XYZ file of C-alpha atoms in Angstrom:
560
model
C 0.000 0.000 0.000
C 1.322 3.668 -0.537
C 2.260 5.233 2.420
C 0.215 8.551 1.312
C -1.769 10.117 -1.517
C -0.670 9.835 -4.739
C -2.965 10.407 -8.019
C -6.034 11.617 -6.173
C -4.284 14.218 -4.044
C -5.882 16.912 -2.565
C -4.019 20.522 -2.979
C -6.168 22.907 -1.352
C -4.093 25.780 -0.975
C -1.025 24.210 -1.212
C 1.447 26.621 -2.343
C 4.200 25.233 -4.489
C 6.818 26.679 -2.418
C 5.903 24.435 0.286
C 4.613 27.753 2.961
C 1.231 27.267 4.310
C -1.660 29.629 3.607
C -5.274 29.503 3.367
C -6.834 29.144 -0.167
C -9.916 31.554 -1.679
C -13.089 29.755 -1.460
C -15.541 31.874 -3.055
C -19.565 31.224 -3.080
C -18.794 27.874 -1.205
C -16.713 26.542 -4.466
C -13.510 24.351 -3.586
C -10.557 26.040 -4.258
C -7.951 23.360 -5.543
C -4.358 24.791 -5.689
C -4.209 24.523 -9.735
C -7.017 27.400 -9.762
C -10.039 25.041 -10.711
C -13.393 24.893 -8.897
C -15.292 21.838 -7.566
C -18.832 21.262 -6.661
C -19.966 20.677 -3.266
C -19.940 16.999 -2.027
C -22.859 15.331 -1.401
C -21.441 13.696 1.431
C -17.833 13.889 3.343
C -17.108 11.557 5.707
C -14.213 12.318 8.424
C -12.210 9.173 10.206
C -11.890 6.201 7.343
C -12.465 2.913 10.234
C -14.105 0.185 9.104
C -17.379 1.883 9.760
C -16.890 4.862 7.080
C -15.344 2.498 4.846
C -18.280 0.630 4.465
C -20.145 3.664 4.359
C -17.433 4.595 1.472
C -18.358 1.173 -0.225
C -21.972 1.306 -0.256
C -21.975 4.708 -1.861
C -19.306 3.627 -4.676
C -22.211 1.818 -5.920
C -24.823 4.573 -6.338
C -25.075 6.584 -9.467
C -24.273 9.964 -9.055
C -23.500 10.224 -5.468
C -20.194 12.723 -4.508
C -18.654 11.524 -1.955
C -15.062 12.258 -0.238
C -13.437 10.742 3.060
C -10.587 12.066 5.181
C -7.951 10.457 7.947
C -5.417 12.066 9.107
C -3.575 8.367 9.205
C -0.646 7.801 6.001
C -3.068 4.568 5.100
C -5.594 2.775 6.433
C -5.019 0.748 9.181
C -7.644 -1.456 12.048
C -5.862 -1.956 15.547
C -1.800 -2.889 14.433
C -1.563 -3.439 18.029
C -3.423 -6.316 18.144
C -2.990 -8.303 15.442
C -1.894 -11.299 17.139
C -0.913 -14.522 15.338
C -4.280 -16.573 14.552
C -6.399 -14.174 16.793
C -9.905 -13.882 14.631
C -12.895 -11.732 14.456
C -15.660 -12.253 16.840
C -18.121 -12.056 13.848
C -18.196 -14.009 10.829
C -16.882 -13.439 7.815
C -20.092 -11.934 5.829
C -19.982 -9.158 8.540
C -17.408 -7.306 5.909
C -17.698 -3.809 4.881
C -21.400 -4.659 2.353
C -22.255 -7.830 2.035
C -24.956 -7.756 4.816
C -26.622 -4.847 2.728
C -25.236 -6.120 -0.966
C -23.997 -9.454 -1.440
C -22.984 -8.823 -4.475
C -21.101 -6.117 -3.999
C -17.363 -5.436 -5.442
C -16.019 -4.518 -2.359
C -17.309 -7.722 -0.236
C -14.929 -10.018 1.421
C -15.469 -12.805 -1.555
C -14.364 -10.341 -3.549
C -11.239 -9.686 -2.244
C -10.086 -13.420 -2.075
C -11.191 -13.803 -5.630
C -8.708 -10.998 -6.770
C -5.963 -12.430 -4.859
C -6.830 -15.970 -6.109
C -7.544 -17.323 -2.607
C -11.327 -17.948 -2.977
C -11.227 -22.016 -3.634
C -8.049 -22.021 -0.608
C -10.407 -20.089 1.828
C -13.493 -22.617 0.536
C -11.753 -26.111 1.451
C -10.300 -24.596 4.715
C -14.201 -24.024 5.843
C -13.281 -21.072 8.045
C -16.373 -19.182 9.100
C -14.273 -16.681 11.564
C -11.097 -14.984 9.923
C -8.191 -13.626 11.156
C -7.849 -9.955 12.305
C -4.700 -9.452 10.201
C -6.778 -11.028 6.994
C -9.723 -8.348 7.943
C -7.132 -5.732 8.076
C -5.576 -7.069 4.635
C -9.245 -6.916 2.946
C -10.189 -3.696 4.360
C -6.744 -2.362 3.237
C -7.776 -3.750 -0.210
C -11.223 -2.018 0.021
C -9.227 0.995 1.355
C -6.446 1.670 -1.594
C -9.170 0.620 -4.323
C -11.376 3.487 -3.227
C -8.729 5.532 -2.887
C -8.139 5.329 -6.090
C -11.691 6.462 -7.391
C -12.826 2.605 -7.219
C -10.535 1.816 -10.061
C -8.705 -1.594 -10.396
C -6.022 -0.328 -12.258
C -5.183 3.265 -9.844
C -7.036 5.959 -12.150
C -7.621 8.977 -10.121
C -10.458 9.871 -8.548
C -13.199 11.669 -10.011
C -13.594 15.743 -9.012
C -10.747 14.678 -6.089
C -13.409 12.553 -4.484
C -12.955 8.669 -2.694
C -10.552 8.486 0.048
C -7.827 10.829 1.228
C -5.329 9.349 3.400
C -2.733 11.904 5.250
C -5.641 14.610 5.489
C -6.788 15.699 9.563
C -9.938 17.379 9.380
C -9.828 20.268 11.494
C -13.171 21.964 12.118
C -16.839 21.322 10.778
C -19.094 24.522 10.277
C -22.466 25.583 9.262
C -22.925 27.889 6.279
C -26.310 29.077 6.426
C -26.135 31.024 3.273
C -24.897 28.547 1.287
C -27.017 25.409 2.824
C -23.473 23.629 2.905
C -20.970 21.970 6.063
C -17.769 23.447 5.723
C -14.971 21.097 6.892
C -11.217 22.710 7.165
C -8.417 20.272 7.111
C -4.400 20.049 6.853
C -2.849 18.171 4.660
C -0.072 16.080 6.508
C 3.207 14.639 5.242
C 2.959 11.138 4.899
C 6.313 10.150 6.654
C 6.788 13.067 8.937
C 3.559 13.905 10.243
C 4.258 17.513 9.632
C 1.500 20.012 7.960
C 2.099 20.645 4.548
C -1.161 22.467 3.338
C -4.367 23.940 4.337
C -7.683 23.063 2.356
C -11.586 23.182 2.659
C -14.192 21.212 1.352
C -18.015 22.003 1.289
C -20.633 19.294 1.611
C -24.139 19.015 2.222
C -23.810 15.989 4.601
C -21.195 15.570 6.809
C -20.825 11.432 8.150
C -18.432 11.288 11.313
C -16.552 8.336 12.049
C -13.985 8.883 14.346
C -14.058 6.328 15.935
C -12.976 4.882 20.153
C -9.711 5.711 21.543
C -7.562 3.893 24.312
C -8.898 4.092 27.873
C -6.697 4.591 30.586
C -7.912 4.156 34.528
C -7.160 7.089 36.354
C -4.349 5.481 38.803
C -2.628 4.362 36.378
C -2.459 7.319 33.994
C 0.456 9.122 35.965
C 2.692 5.722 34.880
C 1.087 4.886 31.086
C 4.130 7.433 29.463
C 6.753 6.473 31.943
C 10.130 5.378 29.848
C 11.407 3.200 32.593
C 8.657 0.781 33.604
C 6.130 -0.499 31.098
C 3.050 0.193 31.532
C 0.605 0.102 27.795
C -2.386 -0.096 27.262
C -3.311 -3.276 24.663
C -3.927 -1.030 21.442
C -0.219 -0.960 21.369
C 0.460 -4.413 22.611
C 2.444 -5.481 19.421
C 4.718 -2.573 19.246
C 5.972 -3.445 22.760
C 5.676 -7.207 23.110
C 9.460 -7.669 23.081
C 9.853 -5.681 26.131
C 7.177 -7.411 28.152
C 8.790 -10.468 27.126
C 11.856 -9.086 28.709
C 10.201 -8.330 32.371
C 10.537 -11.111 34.612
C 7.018 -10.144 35.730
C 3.775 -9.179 34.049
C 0.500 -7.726 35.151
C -2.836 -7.774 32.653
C -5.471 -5.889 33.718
C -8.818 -6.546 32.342
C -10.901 -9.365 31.258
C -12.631 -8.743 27.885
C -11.458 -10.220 24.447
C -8.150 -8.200 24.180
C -7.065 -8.915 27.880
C -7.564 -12.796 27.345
C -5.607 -12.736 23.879
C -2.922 -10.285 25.354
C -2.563 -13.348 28.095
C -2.936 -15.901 26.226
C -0.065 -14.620 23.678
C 2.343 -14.109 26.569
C 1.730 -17.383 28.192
C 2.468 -19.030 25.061
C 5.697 -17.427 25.310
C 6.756 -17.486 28.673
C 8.920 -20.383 29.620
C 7.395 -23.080 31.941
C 7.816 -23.013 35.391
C 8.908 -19.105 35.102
C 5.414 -17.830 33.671
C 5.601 -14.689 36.215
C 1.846 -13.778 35.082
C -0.955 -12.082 36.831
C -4.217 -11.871 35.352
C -6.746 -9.254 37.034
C -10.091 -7.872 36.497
C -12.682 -5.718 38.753
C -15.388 -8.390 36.933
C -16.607 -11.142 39.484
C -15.362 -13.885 37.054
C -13.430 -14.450 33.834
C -16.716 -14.527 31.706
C -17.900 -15.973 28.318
C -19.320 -13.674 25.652
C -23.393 -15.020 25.264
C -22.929 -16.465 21.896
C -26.057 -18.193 21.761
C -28.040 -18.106 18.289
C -31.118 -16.290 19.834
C -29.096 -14.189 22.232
C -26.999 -13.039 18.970
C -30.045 -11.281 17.632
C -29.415 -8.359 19.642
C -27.429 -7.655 17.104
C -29.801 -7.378 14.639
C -31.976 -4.353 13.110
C -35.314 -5.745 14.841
C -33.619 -5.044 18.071
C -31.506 -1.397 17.686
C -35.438 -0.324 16.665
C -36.713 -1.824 19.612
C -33.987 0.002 21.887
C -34.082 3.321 19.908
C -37.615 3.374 21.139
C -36.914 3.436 24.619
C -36.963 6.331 27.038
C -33.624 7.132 27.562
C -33.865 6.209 31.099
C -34.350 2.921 30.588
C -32.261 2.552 27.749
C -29.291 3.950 29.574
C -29.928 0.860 32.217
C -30.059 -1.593 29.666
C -26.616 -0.876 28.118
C -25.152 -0.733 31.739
C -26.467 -4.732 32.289
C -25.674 -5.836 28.785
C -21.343 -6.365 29.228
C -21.800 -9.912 28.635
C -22.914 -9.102 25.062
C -19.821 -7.379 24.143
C -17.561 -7.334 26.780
C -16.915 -10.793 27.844
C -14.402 -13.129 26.157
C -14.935 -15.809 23.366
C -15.650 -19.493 24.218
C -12.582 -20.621 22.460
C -9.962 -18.109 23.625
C -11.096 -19.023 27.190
C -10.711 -22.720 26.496
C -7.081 -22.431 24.837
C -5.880 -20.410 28.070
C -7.287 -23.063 30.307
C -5.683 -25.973 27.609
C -2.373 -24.009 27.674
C -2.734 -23.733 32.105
C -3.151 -27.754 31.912
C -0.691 -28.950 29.487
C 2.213 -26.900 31.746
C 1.042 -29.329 34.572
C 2.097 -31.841 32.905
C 5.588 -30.527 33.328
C 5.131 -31.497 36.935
C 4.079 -28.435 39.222
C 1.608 -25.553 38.680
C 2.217 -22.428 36.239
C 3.424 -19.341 37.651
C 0.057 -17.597 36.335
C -2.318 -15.925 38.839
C -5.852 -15.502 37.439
C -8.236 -13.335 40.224
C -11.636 -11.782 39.398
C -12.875 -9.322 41.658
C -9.855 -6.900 41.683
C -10.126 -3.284 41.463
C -6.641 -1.472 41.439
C -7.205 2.066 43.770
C -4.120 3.528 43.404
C -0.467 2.673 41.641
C 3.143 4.189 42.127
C 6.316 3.774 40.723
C 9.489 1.588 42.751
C 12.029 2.944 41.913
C 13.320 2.803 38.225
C 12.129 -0.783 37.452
C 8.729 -1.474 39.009
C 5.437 -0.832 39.715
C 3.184 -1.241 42.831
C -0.523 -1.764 42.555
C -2.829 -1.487 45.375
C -5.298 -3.991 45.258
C -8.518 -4.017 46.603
C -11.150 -7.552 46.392
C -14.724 -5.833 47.390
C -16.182 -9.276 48.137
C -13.556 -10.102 50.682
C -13.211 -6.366 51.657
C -9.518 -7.242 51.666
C -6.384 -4.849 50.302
C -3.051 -6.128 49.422
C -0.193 -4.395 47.034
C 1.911 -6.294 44.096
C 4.896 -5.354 42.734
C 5.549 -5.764 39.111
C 7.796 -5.135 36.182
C 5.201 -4.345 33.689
C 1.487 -3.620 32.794
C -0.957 -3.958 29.999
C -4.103 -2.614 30.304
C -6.715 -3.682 28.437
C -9.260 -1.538 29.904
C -11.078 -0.791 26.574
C -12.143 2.352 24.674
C -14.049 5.204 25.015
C -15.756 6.983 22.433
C -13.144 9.609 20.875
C -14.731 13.351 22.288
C -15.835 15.172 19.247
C -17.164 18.423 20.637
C -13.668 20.148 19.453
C -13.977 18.806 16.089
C -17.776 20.518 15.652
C -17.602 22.901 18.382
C -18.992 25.219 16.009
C -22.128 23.030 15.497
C -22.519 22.833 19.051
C -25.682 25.878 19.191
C -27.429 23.778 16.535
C -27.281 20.161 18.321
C -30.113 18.895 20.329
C -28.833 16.873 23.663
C -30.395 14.273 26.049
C -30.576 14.962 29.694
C -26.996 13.663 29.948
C -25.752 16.066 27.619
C -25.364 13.504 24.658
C -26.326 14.124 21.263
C -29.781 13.103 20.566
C -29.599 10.789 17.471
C -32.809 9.678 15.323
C -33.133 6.602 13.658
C -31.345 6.846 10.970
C -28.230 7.585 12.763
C -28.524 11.511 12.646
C -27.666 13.783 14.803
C -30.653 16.155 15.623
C -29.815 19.587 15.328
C -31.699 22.913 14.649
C -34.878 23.336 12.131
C -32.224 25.849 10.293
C -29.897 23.258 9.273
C -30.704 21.528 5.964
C -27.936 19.108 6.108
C -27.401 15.916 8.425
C -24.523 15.263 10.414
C -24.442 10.754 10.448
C -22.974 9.338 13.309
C -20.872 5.418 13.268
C -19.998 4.335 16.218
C -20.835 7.125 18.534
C -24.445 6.209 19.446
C -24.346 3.586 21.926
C -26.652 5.720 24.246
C -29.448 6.018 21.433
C -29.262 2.393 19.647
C -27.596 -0.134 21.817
C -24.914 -2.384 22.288
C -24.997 -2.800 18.300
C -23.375 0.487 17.888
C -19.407 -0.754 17.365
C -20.497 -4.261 15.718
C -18.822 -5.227 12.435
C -21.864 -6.946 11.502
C -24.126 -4.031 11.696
C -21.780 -1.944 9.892
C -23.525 -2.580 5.881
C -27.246 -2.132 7.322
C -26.545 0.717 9.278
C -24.193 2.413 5.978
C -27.227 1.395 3.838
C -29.874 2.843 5.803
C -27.182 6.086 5.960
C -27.097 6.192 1.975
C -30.810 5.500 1.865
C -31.706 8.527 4.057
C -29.103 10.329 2.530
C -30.578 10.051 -0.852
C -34.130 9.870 -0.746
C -34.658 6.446 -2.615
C -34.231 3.009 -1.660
C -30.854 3.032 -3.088
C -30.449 -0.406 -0.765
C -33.180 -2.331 -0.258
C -33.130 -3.878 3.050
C -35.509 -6.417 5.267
C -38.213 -5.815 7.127
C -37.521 -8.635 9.615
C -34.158 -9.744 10.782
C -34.813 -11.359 13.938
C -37.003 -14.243 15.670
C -37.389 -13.106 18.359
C -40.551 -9.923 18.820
C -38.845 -7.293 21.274
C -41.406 -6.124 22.728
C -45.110 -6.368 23.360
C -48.102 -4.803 20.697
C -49.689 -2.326 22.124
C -52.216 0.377 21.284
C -51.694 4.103 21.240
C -54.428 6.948 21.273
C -56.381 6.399 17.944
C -56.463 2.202 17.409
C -52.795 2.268 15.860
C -50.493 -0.418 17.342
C -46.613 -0.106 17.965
C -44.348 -2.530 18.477
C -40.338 -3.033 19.242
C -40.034 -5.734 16.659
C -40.366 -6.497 13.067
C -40.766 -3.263 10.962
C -44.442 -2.774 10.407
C -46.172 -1.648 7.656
C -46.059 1.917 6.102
C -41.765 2.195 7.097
C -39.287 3.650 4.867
C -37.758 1.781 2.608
C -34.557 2.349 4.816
C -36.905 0.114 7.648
C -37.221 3.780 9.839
C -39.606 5.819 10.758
C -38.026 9.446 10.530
C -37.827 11.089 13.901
C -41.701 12.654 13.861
C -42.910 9.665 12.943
C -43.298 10.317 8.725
C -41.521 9.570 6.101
C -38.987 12.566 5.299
C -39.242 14.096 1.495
C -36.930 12.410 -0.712
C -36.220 12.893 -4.167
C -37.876 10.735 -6.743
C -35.165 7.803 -8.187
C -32.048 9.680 -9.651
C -32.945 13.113 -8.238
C -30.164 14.705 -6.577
C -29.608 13.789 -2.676
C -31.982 15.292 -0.250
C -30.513 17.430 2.086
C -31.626 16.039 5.346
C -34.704 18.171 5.759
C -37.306 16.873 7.721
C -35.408 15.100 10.687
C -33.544 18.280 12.451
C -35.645 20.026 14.867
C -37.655 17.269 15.906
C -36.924 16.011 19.125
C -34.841 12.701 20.122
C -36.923 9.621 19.013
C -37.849 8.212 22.077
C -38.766 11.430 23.094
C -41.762 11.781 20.846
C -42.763 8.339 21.610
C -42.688 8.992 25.261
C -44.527 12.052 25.141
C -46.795 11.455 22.292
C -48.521 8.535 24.569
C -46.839 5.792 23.468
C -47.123 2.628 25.171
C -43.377 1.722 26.331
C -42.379 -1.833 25.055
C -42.029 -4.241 27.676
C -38.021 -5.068 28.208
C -37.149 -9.005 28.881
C -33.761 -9.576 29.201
C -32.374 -12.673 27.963
C-alpha cells in the first residue's frame, strides 16, 4: 500500500513553495491549488475505520452520489496493536464492509479473495471466523481501491473525491447562506507527520466516524508514558511485546477479548515453570461472551429499533447490564488459556500464572526505576493487598473519541439528552436545529441512542445502507423488514387504534426500515434526483422522546 496520496491528491491551498496559507473559497466553491473549482460533495465523511469504509463502499455503488473521506492516518489501518498470530474476528466473515446490505457487492470479502486468487483455498479450509490481520488485509484492499476512485487499475479519482489518506480534518461549520458543512483540514506529510497544506471542502452531509480511543484508569495514567517501567495499554500491545517479554514479571489488567488474547499470547511465550503472570479484572469472574443463536439477535436491526424506542432512562440501564454481550471473552480463547494452564502441569508443578476476578486497582506508584506497585482491593472479601511488578498492559477498553472540538462550532445547533449527549434519530442523525438543511451521520458514537450494536462489524452494511438510503431519498439499498425471531417487545395500542411494536418493521416504514424522527416519512427525491438534504429530521426532538410524550405505550423489556 502507498504510504500517502498519490494520483487523487488533494491541494487545497497548497502553495508550491511548500509555505502554508489559506486558499480563496468563493460562493462555497472548492478552491484546488491549480485554480479550478469543484462542486460541493454530497457527502464527506471524516475518520476512514471500518465503519466509514463501508459507508465509502456502499456509496461507490450509487449513481451519481459525490462523496469524499478524510484520515489524518498515512493509510488505512484497524488496531496494528493487536494483530496477534491466529487471533480472529468475533463475527463471521459476511460481517465485511457490504455484504450484509449487498452481497454482491465489489467490495465484499469474496471479492477480495477472488482478486488475490484465494477464494477455492479459503473454501476447502471451511473457516467461518477470519483472522484480524486477513480483515485488516481486505479492508486495506477495500481501502487503496477506493482511494483510487474505485478503479482496479489506480485511475484517479473523479472531481478529487474517494478516500484521502494523510488529510486531519480540522473543524466542521455551518454555512447558512450557502445550505453547505464546511470542513477545514491540513494536509499532513505522509512520513513526517508535519502540515504541509491547508484546504476546505463544502458538503451538504457531513458522516463522522472517528471512531474509540484507548482508555486509561485514572491510577494508572500518571505511569502509562513512563520510559522506565512499562506500563501500555493493549492497542499498542504489538509494538511493545518484546519488552514485556523481557520483564521477569507481568501484570494484565482486564478481562474482555483483548485482555484474554494479550494473556494468552504471553503465556504461550513465557517459559514453563517461570510464567511470572498475573491476570486481574474488577469483573466477578473471567466470563464468556453469550454467543447463543437467539441471544446473537441483539445484534440485529429488529432489536436497535426496539432500543431506539426506549426512554432514555431505561435505555441507559439496559446498556449498563448488557457487558456480557460485548464485553466478555470468546468461548474458544477461554478454552485455549485453560488448555495451555493444563498442558504446563504436565511438566510437573503448577504455572506461575495468577488468574483473580474481583480486583479493582485504587491507586499505583512507581518503585524505583524498574517497578510498579498496585494497590489492590477484592470488594467481596473487603480485603487490600499491594503487588509489585515489572510491567502492565491494560486492556481496559475504549471510550468513544470526544468530538465536541472537532464541531464545536455546530454545538448551538445540536439537540442533547438529559446527559448532555447528542440526541440521534433513527437513521443515525444527529438532531440539530430546524435551520440546518444538512445531516450530520454518526458510526460508532451512538451507543446511548441504539444499543450495544453500535461498534459491531456486523451491523456496519445495514446501518451504511440505511445512511445512503436517508441520505438520498430512494431506496438506493433495499433492506428487510424482519431480521430477527425473536418480537422485542409487546403490541400495544396508542391513542387512535394504531399499534406499535419493538419488533419487526411494520407496515407503512421507509424503505430504509425507519420511521423518521416525527414519525413520517422525510421528502426524498424521486429515483435519480439529486440527494436530499436532510430536511425533515432536524428540529424534531430525540426519538424516544416523541414516543414517550406522544402517549406511546413503552415496550415491555425481557432480558435474555
Amino acid at each position: 500500500m502507498a504510504d500517502g496520496p498519490r494520483s487523487g491528491e488533494l491541494r487545497d491551498g497548497g502553495p508550491q513553495d511548500g509555505e502554508l496559507r489559506d486558499g480563496e473559497f468563493p460562493d462555497g466553491e472548492l478552491a484546488d491549488g491549480d485554480g479550478s473549482y469543484g462542486r460541493p460533495y454530497d457527502l464527506a465523511g471524516i475518520g476512514i475505520g471500518p465503519f466509514n469504509l463501508s459507508l465509502a463502499a456502499l456509496a461507490d455503488g450509487v449513481p451519481g452520489l459525490r462523496t469524499v473521506f478524510f484520515d489524518r492516518r498515512p493509510h488505512f489501518s484497524w488496531h496494528p496493536g493487536l494483530l496477534i498470530e491466529g487471533a480472529t474476528l468475533q463475527v463471521p466473515f459476511l460481517a465485511d464492509l457490504v455484504s450484509l446490505a449487498d452481497p454482491s457487492n465489489r467490495w465484499s470479502f469474496l471479492s477480495f479473495l477472488r482478486a488475490q486468487e484465494r477464494l477455492f483455498p479459503f473454501y476447502f479450509a471451511e473457516r467461518f471466523h477470519i483472522e484480524r490481520a486477513e480483515y485488516d488485509a481486505y479492508c486495506r484492499w477495500v481501502s487503496e481501491g477506493l482511494a483510487a476512485g474505485g478503479q482496479a487499475d489506480g485511475g484517479a479519482a473523479p472531481d478529487g473525491g474517494g478516500l484521502h489518506f494523510g488529510h486531519q480534518v480540522d473543524a466542521v461549520r455551518w454555512n447558512p447562506e450557502l445550505e453547505l458543512f464546511e470542513l477545514d483540514f491540513t494536509q499532513l506529510d505522509p512520513f513526517t507527520g508535519e502540515a504541509v497544506a491547508l484546504g476546505r471542502r463544502c458538503a451538504r452531509n457531513v458522516s463522522l466516524g472517528i471512531g474509540t480511543a484507548p482508555y486509561v484508569p485514572e491510577p494508572l495514567r500518571p505511569l502509562a508514558d513512563t520510559p522506565t517501567v512499562p506500563v501500555i495499554h493493549s492497542a499498542d500491545y504489538l509494538d511493545h511485546r518484546e519488552r514485556l517479554l523481557a520483564a521477569g514479571h507481568i501484570t494484565v489488567i482486564g478481562s474482555g477479548q483483548s485482555g484474554a488474547e494479550v494473556f494468552l499470547d504471553l503465556l504461550r511465550r513465557r517459559p514453563f515453570g517461570r510464567e511470572g503472570l498475573h491476570w486481574l479484572t474488577r469483573s466477578g469472574a473471567f466470563a464468556p461472551m453469550e454467543y447463543s443463536k437467539l441471544g446473537l439477535e441483539h445484534f440485529t436491526p429488529d432489536y436497535t429499533r426496539y432500543f431506539h424506542a426506549l426512554p432514555e432512562r431505561v435505555r441507559d440501564a439496559l446498556v449498563a447490564r448488557q457487558g456480557q454481550l460485548h464485553k466478555a471473552i470468546d468461548h474458544g480463547t477461554l478454552a485455549a488459556i485453560h488448555d495451555e494452564l493444563y498442558h504446563r502441569t504436565c511438566q510437573g508443578g503448577w504455572p506461575d500464572a495468577v488468574l483473580t476476578p474481583g480486583v479493582s486497582v485504587r491507586t499505583a506508584g512507581r518503585i524505583g526505576r524498574t517497578q510498579v506497585e498496585l494497590h489492590l482491593e477484592h470488594a467481596e472479601q473487603d480485603e487490600r493487598t499491594r503487588l509489585r511488578t515489572d510491567a502492565v498492559v491494560l486492556a481496559t477498553g475504549y471510550r468513544e473519541r470526544a468530538h465536541d472540538g472537532l464541531l464545536a462550532a455546530l454545538d448551538p445547533y445540536v439537540r442533547r439528552d438529559a446527559a448532555r449527549r447528542p440526541c440521534v434519530d433513527e437513521r443515525y442523525r444527529m438532531v440539530l436545529d430546524p435551520g440546518v438543511t444538512g445531516a450530520v451521520y454518526v458510526q460508532n458514537a451512538e451507543r446511548h441512542t441504539h444499543g450495544v450494536g453500535a461498534p459491531d462489524l456486523g451491523l456496519a452494511a445495514h446501518r451504511s445502507a440505511v445512511i445512503l438510503n436517508s441520505l438520498t431519498g430512494t431506496e438506493a439499498y433495499a433492506l428487510p423488514r424482519r431480521t430477527a425471531f425473536t418480537t422485542f417487545g409487546l403490541r400495544v395500542e396508542r391513542p387512535g387504534g394504531q399499534g406499535a411494536a419493538g419488533g419487526p418493521a411494520e407496515a407503512g416504514r421507509d424503505a430504509d426500515g425507519a420511521h423518521g424522527a416525527d414519525g413520517r416519512r422525510d421528502t426524498g427525491a424521486a429515483p435519480g434526483a439529486a440527494p436530499a438534504s436532510g430536511r425533515g429530521a432536524n428540529g424534531q426532538p430525540d426519538g424516544a422522546g416523541v414516543r414517550e410524550s406522544g402517549g406511546r405505550t413503552v415496550p415491555l423489556i425481557r432480558e435474555p
